CSV table of N, CA and C in Angstrom, one decimal:
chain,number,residue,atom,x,y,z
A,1004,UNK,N,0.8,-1.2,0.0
A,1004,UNK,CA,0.0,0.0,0.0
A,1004,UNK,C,0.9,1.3,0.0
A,1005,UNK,N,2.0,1.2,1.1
A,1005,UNK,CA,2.8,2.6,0.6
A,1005,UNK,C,3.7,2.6,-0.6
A,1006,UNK,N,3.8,1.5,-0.9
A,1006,UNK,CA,4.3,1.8,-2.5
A,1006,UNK,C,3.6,2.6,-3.5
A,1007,UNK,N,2.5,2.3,-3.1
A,1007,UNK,CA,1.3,2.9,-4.5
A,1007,UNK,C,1.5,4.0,-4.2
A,1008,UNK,N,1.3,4.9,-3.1
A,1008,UNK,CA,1.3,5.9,-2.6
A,1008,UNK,C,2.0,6.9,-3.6
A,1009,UNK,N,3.2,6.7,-3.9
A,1009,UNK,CA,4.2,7.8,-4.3
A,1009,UNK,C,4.2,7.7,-5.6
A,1010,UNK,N,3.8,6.3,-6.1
A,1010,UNK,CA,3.5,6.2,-8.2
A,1010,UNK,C,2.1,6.9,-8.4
A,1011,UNK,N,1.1,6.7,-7.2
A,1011,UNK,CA,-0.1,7.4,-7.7
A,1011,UNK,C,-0.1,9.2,-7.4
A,1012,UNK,N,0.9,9.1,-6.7
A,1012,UNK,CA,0.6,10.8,-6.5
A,1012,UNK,C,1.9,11.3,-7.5
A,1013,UNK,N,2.9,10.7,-8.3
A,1013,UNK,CA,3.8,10.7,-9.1
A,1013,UNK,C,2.8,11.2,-10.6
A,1014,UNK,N,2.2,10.2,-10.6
A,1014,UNK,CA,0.9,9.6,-11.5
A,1014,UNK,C,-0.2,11.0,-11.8
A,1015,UNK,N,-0.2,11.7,-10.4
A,1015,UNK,CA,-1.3,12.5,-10.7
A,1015,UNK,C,-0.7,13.9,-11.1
A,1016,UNK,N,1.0,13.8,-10.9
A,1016,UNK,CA,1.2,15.0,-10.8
A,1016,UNK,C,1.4,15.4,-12.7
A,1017,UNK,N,2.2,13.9,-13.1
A,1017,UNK,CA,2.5,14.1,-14.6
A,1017,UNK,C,1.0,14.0,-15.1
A,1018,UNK,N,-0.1,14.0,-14.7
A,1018,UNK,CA,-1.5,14.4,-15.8
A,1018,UNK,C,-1.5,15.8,-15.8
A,1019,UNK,N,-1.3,16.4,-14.0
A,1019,UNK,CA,-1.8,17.4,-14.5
A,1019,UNK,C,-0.9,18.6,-15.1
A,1020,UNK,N,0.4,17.8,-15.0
A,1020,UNK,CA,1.2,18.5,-16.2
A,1020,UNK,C,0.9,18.9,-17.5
A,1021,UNK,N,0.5,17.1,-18.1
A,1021,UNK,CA,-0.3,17.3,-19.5
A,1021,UNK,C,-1.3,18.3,-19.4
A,1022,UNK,N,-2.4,18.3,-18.5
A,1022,UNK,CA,-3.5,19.5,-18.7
A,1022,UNK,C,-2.8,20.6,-18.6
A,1023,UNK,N,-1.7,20.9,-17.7
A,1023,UNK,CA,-1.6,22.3,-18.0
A,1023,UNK,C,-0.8,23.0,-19.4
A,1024,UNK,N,-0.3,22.2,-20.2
A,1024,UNK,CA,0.3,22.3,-21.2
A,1024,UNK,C,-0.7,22.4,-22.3
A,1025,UNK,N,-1.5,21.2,-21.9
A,1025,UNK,CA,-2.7,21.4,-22.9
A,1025,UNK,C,-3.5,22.6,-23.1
A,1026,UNK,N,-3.6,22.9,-21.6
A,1026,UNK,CA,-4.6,24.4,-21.5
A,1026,UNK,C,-3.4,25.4,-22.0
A,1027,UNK,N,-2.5,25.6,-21.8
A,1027,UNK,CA,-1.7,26.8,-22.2
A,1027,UNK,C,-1.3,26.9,-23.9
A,1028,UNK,N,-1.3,25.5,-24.5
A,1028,UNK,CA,-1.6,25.5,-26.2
A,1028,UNK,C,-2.9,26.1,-27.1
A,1029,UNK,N,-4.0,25.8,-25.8
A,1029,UNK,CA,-5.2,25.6,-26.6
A,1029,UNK,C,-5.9,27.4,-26.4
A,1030,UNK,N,-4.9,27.9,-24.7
A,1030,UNK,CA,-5.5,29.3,-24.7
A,1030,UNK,C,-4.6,30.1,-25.2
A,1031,UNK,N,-3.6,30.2,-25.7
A,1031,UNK,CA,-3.1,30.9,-26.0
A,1031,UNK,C,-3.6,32.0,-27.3
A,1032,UNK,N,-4.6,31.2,-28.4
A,1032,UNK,CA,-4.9,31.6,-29.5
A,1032,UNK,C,-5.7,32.3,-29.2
A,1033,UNK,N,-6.9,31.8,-28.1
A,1033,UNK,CA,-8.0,32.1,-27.2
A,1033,UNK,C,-7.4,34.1,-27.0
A,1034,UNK,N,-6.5,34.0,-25.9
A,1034,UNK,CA,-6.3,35.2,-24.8
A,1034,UNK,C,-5.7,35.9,-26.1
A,1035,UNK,N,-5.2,35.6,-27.0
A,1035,UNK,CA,-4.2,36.5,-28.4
A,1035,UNK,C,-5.6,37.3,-28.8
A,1036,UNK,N,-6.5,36.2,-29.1
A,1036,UNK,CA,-7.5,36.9,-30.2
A,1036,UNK,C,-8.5,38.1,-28.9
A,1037,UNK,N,-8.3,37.2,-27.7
A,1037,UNK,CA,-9.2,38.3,-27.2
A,1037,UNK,C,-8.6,39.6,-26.6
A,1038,UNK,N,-7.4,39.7,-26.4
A,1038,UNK,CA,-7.0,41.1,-26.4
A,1038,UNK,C,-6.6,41.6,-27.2
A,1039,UNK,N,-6.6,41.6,-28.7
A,1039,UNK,CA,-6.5,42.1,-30.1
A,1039,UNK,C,-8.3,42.8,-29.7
A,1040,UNK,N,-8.8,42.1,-30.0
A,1040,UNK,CA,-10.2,42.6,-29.8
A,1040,UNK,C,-10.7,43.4,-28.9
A,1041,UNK,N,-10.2,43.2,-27.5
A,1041,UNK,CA,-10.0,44.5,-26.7
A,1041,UNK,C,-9.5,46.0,-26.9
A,1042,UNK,N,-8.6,45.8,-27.2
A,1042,UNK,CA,-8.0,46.8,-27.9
A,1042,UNK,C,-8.3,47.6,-28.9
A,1043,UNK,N,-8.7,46.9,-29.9
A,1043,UNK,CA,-9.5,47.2,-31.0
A,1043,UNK,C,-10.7,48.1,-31.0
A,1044,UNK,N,-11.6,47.5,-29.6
A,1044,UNK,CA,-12.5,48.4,-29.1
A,1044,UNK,C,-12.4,49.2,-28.0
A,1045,UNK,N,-11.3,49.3,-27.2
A,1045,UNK,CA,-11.2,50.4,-26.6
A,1045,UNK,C,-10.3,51.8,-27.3
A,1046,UNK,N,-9.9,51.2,-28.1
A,1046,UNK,CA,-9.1,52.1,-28.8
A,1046,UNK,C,-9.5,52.6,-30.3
A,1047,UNK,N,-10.9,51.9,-30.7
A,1047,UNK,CA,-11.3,52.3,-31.7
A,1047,UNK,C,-10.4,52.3,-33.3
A,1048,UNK,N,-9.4,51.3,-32.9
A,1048,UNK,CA,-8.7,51.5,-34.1
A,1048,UNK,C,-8.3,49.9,-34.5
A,1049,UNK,N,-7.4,49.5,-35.4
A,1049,UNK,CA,-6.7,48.5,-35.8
A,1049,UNK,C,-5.4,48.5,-34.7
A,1050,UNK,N,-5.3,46.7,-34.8
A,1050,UNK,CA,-3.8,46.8,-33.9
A,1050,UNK,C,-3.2,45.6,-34.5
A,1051,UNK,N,-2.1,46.2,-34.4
A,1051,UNK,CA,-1.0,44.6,-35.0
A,1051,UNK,C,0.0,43.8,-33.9
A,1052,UNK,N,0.1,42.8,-33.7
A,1052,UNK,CA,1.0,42.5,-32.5
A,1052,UNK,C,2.0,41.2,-33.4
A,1053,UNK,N,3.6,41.9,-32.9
A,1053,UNK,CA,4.2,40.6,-33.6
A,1053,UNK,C,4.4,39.4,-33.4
A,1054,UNK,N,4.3,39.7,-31.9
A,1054,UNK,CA,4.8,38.2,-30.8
A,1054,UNK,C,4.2,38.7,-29.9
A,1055,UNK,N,3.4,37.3,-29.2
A,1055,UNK,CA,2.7,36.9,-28.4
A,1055,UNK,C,2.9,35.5,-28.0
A,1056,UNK,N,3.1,35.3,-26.1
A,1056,UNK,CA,3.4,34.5,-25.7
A,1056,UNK,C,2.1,34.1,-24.2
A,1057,UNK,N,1.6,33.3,-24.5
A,1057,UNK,CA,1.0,33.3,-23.0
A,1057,UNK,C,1.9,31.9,-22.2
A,1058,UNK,N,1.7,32.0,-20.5
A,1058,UNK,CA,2.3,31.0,-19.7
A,1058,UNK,C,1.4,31.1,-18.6
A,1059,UNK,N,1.1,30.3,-17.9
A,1059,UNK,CA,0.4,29.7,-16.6
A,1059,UNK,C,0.9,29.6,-15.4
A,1060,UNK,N,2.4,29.8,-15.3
A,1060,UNK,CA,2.9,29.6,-14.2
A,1060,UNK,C,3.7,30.6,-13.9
A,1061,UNK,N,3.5,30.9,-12.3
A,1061,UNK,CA,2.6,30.7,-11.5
A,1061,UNK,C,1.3,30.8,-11.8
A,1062,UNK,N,1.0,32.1,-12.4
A,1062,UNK,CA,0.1,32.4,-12.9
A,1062,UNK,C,-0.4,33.1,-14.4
A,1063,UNK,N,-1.7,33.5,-14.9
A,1063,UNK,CA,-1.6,33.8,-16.3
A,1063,UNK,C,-0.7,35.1,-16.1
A,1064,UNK,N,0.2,35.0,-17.3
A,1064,UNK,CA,1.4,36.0,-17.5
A,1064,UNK,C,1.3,36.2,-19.4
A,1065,UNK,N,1.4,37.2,-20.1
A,1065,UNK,CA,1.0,37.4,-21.2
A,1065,UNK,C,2.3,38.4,-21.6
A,1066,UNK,N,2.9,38.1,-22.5
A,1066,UNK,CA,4.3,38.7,-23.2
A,1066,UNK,C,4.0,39.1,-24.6
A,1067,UNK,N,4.5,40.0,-25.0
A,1067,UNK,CA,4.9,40.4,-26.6
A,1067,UNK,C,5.6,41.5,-26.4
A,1068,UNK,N,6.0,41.4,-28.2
A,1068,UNK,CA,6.4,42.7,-28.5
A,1068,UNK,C,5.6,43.2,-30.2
A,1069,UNK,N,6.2,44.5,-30.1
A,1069,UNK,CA,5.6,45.2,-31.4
A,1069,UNK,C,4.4,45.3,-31.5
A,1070,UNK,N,3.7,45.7,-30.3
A,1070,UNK,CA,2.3,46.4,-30.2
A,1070,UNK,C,2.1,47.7,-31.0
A,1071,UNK,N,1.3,47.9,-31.8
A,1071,UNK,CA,0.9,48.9,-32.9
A,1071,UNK,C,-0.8,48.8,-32.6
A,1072,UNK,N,-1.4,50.2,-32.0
A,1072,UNK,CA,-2.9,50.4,-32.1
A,1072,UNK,C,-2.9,52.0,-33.5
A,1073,UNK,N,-3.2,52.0,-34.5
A,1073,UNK,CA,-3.7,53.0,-35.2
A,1073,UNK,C,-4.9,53.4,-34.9
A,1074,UNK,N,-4.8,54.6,-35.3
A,1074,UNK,CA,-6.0,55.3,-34.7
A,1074,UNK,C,-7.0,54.9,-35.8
A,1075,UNK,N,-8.1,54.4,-35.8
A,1075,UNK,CA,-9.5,54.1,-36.3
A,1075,UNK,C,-8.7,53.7,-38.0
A,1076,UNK,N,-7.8,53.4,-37.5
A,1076,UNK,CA,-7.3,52.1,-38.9
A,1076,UNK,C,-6.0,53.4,-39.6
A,1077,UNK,N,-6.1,54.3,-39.4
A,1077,UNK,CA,-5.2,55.2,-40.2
A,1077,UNK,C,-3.8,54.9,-40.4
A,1078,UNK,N,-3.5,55.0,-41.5
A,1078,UNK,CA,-2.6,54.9,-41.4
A,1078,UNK,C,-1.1,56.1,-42.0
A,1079,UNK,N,-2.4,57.3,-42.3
A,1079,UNK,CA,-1.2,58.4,-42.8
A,1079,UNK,C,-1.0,59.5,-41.5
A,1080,UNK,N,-1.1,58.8,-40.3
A,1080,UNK,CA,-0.8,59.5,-39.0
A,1080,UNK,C,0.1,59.1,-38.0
A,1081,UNK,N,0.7,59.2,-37.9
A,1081,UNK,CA,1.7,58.0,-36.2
A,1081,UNK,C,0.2,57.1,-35.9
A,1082,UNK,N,0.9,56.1,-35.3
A,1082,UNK,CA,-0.1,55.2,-34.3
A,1082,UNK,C,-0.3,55.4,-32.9
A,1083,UNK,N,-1.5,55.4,-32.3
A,1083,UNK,CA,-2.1,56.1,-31.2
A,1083,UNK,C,-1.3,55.5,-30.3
A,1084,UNK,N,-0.8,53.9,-30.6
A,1084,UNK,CA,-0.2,53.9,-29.4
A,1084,UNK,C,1.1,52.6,-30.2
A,1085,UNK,N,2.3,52.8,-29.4
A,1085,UNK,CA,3.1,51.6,-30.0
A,1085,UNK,C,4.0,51.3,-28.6
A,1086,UNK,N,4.3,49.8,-28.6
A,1086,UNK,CA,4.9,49.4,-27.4
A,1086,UNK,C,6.3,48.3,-28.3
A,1087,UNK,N,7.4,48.3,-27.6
A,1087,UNK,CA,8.2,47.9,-28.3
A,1087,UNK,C,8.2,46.5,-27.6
A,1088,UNK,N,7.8,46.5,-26.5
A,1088,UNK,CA,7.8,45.1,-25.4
A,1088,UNK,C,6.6,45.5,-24.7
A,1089,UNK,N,5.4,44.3,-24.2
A,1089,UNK,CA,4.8,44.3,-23.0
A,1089,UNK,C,4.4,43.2,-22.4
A,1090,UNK,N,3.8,43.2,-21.1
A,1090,UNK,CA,3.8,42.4,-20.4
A,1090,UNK,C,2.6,42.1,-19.4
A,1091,UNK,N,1.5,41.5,-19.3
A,1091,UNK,CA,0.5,41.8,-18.3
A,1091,UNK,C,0.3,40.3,-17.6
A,1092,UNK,N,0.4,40.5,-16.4
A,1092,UNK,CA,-0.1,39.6,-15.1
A,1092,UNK,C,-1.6,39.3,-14.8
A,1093,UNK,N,-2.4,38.3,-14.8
A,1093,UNK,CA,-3.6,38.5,-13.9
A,1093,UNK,C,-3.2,37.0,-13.4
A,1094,UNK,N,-4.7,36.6,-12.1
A,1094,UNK,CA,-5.1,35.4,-11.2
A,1094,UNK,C,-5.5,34.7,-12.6
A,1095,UNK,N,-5.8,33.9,-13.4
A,1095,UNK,CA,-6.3,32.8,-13.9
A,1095,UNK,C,-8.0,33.3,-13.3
A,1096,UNK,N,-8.4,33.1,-12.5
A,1096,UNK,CA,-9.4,33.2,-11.7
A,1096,UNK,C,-10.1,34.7,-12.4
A,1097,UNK,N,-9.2,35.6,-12.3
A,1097,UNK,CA,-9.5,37.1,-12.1
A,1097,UNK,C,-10.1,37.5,-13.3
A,1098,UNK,N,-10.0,36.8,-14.5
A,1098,UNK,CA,-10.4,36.6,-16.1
A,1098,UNK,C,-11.6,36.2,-16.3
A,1099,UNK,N,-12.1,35.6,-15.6
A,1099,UNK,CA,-13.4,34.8,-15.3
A,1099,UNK,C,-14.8,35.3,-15.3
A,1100,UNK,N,-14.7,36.3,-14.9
A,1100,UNK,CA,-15.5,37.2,-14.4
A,1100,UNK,C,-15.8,38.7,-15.1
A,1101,UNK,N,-16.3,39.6,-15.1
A,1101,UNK,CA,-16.4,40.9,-15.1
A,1101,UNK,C,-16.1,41.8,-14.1
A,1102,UNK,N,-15.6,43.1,-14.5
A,1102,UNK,CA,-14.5,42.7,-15.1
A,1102,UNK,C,-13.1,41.9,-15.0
A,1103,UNK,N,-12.0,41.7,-16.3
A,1103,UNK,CA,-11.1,41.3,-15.6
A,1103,UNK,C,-10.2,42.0,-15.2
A,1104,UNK,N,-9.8,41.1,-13.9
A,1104,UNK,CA,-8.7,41.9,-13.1
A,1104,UNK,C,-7.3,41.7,-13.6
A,1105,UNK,N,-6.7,42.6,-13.7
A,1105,UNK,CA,-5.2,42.4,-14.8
A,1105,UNK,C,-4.5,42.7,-13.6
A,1106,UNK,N,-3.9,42.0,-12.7
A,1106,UNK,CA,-2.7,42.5,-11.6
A,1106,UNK,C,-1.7,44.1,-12.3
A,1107,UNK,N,-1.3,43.8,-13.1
A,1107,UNK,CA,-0.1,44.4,-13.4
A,1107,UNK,C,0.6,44.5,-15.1
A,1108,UNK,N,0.3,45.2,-15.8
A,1108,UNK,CA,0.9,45.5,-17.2
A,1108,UNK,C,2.3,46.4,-17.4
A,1109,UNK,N,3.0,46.3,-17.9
A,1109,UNK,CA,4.4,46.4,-18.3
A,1109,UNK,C,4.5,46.8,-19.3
A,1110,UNK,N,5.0,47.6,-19.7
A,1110,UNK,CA,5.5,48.3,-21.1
A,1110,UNK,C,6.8,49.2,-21.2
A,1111,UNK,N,7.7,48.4,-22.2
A,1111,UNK,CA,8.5,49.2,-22.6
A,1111,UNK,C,8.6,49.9,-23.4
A,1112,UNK,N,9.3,50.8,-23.8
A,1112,UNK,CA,9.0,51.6,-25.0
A,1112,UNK,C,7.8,52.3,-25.9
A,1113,UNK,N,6.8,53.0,-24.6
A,1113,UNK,CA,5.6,52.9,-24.9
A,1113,UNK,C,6.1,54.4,-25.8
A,1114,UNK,N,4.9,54.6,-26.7
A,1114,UNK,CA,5.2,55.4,-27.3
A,1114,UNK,C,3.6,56.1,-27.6
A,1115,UNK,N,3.0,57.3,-27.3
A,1115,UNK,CA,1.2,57.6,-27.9
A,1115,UNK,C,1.6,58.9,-28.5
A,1116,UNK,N,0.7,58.8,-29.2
A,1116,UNK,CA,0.6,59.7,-30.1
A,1116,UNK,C,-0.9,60.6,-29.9
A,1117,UNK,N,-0.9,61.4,-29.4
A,1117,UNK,CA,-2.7,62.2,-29.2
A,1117,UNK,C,-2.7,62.6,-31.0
A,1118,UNK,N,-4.6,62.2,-31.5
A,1118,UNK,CA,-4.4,61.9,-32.7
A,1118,UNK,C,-4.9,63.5,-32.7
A,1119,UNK,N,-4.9,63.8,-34.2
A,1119,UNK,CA,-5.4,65.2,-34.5
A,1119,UNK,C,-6.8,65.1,-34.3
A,1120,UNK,N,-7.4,66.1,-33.9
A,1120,UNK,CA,-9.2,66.1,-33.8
A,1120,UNK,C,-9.6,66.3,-35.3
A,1121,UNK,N,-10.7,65.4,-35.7
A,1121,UNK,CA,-11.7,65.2,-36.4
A,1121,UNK,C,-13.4,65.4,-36.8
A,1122,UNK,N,-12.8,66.6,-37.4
A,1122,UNK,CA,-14.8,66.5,-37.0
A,1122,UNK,C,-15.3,65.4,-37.9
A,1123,UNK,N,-14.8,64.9,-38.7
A,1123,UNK,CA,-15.8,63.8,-39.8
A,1123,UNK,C,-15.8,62.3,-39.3
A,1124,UNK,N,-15.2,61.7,-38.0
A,1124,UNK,CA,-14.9,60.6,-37.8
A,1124,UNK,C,-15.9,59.7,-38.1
A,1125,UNK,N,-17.0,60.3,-37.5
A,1125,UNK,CA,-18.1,59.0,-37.8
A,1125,UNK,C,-17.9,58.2,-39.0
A,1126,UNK,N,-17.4,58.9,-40.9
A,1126,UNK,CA,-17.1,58.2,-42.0
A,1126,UNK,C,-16.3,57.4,-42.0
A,1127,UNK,N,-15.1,57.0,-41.0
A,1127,UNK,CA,-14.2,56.4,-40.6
A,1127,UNK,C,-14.2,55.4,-39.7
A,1128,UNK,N,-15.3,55.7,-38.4
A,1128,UNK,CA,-15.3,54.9,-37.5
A,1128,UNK,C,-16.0,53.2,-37.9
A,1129,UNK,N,-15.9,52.7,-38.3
A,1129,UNK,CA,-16.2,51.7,-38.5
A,1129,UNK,C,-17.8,50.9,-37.3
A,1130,UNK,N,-18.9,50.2,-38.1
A,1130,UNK,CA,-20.0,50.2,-37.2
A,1130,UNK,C,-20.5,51.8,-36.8
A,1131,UNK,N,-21.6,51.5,-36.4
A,1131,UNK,CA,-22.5,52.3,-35.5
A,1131,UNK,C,-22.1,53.0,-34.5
A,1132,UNK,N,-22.5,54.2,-33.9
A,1132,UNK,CA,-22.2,54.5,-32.6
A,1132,UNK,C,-22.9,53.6,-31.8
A,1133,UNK,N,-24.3,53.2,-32.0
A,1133,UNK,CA,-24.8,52.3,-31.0
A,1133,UNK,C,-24.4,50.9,-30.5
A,1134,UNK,N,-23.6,50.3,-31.7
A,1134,UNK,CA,-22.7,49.0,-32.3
A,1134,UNK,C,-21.9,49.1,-31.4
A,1135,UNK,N,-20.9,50.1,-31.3
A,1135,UNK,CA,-19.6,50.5,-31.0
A,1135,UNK,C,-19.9,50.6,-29.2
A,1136,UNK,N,-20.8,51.4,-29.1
A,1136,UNK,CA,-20.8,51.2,-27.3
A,1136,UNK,C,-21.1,49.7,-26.8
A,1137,UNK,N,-22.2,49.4,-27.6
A,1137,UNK,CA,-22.5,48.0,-27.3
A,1137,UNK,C,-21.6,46.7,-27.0
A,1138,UNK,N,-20.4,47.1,-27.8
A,1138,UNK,CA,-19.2,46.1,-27.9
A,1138,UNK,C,-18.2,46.9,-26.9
A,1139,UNK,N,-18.1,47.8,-26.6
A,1139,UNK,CA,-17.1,48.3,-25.6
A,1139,UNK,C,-17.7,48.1,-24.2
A,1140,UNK,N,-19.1,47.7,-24.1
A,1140,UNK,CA,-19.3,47.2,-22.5
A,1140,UNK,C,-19.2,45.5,-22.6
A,1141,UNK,N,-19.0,44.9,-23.4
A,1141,UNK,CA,-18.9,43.6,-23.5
A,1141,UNK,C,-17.7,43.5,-22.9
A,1142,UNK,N,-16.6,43.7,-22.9
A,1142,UNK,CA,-14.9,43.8,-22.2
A,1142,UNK,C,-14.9,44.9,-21.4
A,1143,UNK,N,-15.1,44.6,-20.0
A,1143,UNK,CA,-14.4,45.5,-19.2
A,1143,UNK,C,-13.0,45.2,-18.3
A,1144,UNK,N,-12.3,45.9,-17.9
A,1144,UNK,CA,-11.2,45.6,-17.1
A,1144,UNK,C,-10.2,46.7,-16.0
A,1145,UNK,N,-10.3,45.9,-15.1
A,1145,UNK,CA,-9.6,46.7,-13.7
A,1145,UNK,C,-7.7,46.6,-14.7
A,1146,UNK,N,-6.9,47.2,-14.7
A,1146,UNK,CA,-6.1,47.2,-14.0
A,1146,UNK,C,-5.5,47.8,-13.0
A,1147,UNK,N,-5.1,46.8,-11.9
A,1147,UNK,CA,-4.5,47.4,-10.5
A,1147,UNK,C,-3.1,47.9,-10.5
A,1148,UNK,N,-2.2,47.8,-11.8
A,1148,UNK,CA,-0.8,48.5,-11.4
A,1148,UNK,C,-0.4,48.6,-13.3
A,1149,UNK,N,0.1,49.6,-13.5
A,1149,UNK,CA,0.4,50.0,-14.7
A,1149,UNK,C,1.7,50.9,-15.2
A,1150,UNK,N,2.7,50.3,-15.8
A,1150,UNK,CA,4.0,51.3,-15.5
A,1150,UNK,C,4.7,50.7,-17.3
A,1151,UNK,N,5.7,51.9,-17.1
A,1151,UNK,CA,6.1,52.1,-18.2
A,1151,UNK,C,7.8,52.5,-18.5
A,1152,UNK,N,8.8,51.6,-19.1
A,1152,UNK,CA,9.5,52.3,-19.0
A,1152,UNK,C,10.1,52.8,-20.6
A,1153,UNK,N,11.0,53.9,-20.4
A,1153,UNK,CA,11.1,54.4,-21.9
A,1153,UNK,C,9.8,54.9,-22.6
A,1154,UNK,N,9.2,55.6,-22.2
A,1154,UNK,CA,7.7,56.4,-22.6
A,1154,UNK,C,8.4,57.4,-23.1
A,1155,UNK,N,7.5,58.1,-24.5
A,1155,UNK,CA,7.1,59.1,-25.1
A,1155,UNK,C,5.9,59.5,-24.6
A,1156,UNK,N,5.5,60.7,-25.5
A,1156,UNK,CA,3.8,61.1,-25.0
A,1156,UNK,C,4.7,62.6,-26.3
A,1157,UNK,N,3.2,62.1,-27.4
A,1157,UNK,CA,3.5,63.4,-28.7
A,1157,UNK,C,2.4,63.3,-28.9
């Protein structure tokens, strides 16, 4: 009987290795597409990201670089916002719910651009105004700590 002991808890520990590997393959496309999408709508614009990495351990932790948000898709203006590296923390748990809680986001080399004012946006803004609020209460999110190093602001 204490033999079993140490192959079955051996036993349970390499499954839930496989699950966690499994979950971190299968979410990664998952959390990619849904903060493209976030972004998209809080920022009202197009965004490009070149690398994206998610990991589970300890906890969910989210990596890239070459973040590009243009402003409502433009592209003969600087981009509203560009990050050369970033980084965001939350609980696994904290995602779950409304909103999510993001511990902590990281950015290097952030760079924003305040766009020129518009009076004609609406022909540009892509969707409805009613469309557009409707999908920006669909994602809400706390973050509790936000820093930056190497910032512009033009």
């Amino acid at each position: 009987m204490r033999a079993i002991l140490p192959i079955l808890i051996l036993a349970v520990l390499v499954v839930a290795g496989i699950a966690i590997a499994v979950a971190v393959h299968y979410a990664q496309p998952y959390i990619h597409a849904k903060a493209i999408e976030l972004l998209q709508q809080k920022f009202n614009g197009n965004v490009e990201l070149q690398d994206f990495h998610v990991s589970l351990t300890p906890a969910l932790k989210v990596t890239g670089s070459g973040l590009v948000v243009y402003h409502k898709g433009r592209r003969d203006i600087p981009p509203l916002i560009a990050a050369r590296e970033f980084s965001a923390e939350a609980g696994v748990l904290g995602l779950l719910g409304s909103p999510w809680n993001i511990n902590r986001i990281h950015f290097t080399g952030l760079v924003i651009h305040i766009p020129p004012h518009d009076d004609n946006s609406q022909s540009q803004n892509p969707g409805s105004g009613a469309e557009r609020k409707r999908k920006l209460k669909e994602i809400k999110i706390l973050v509790h700590e936000l820093d930056a190093d190497d910032t512009e602001l033009h």
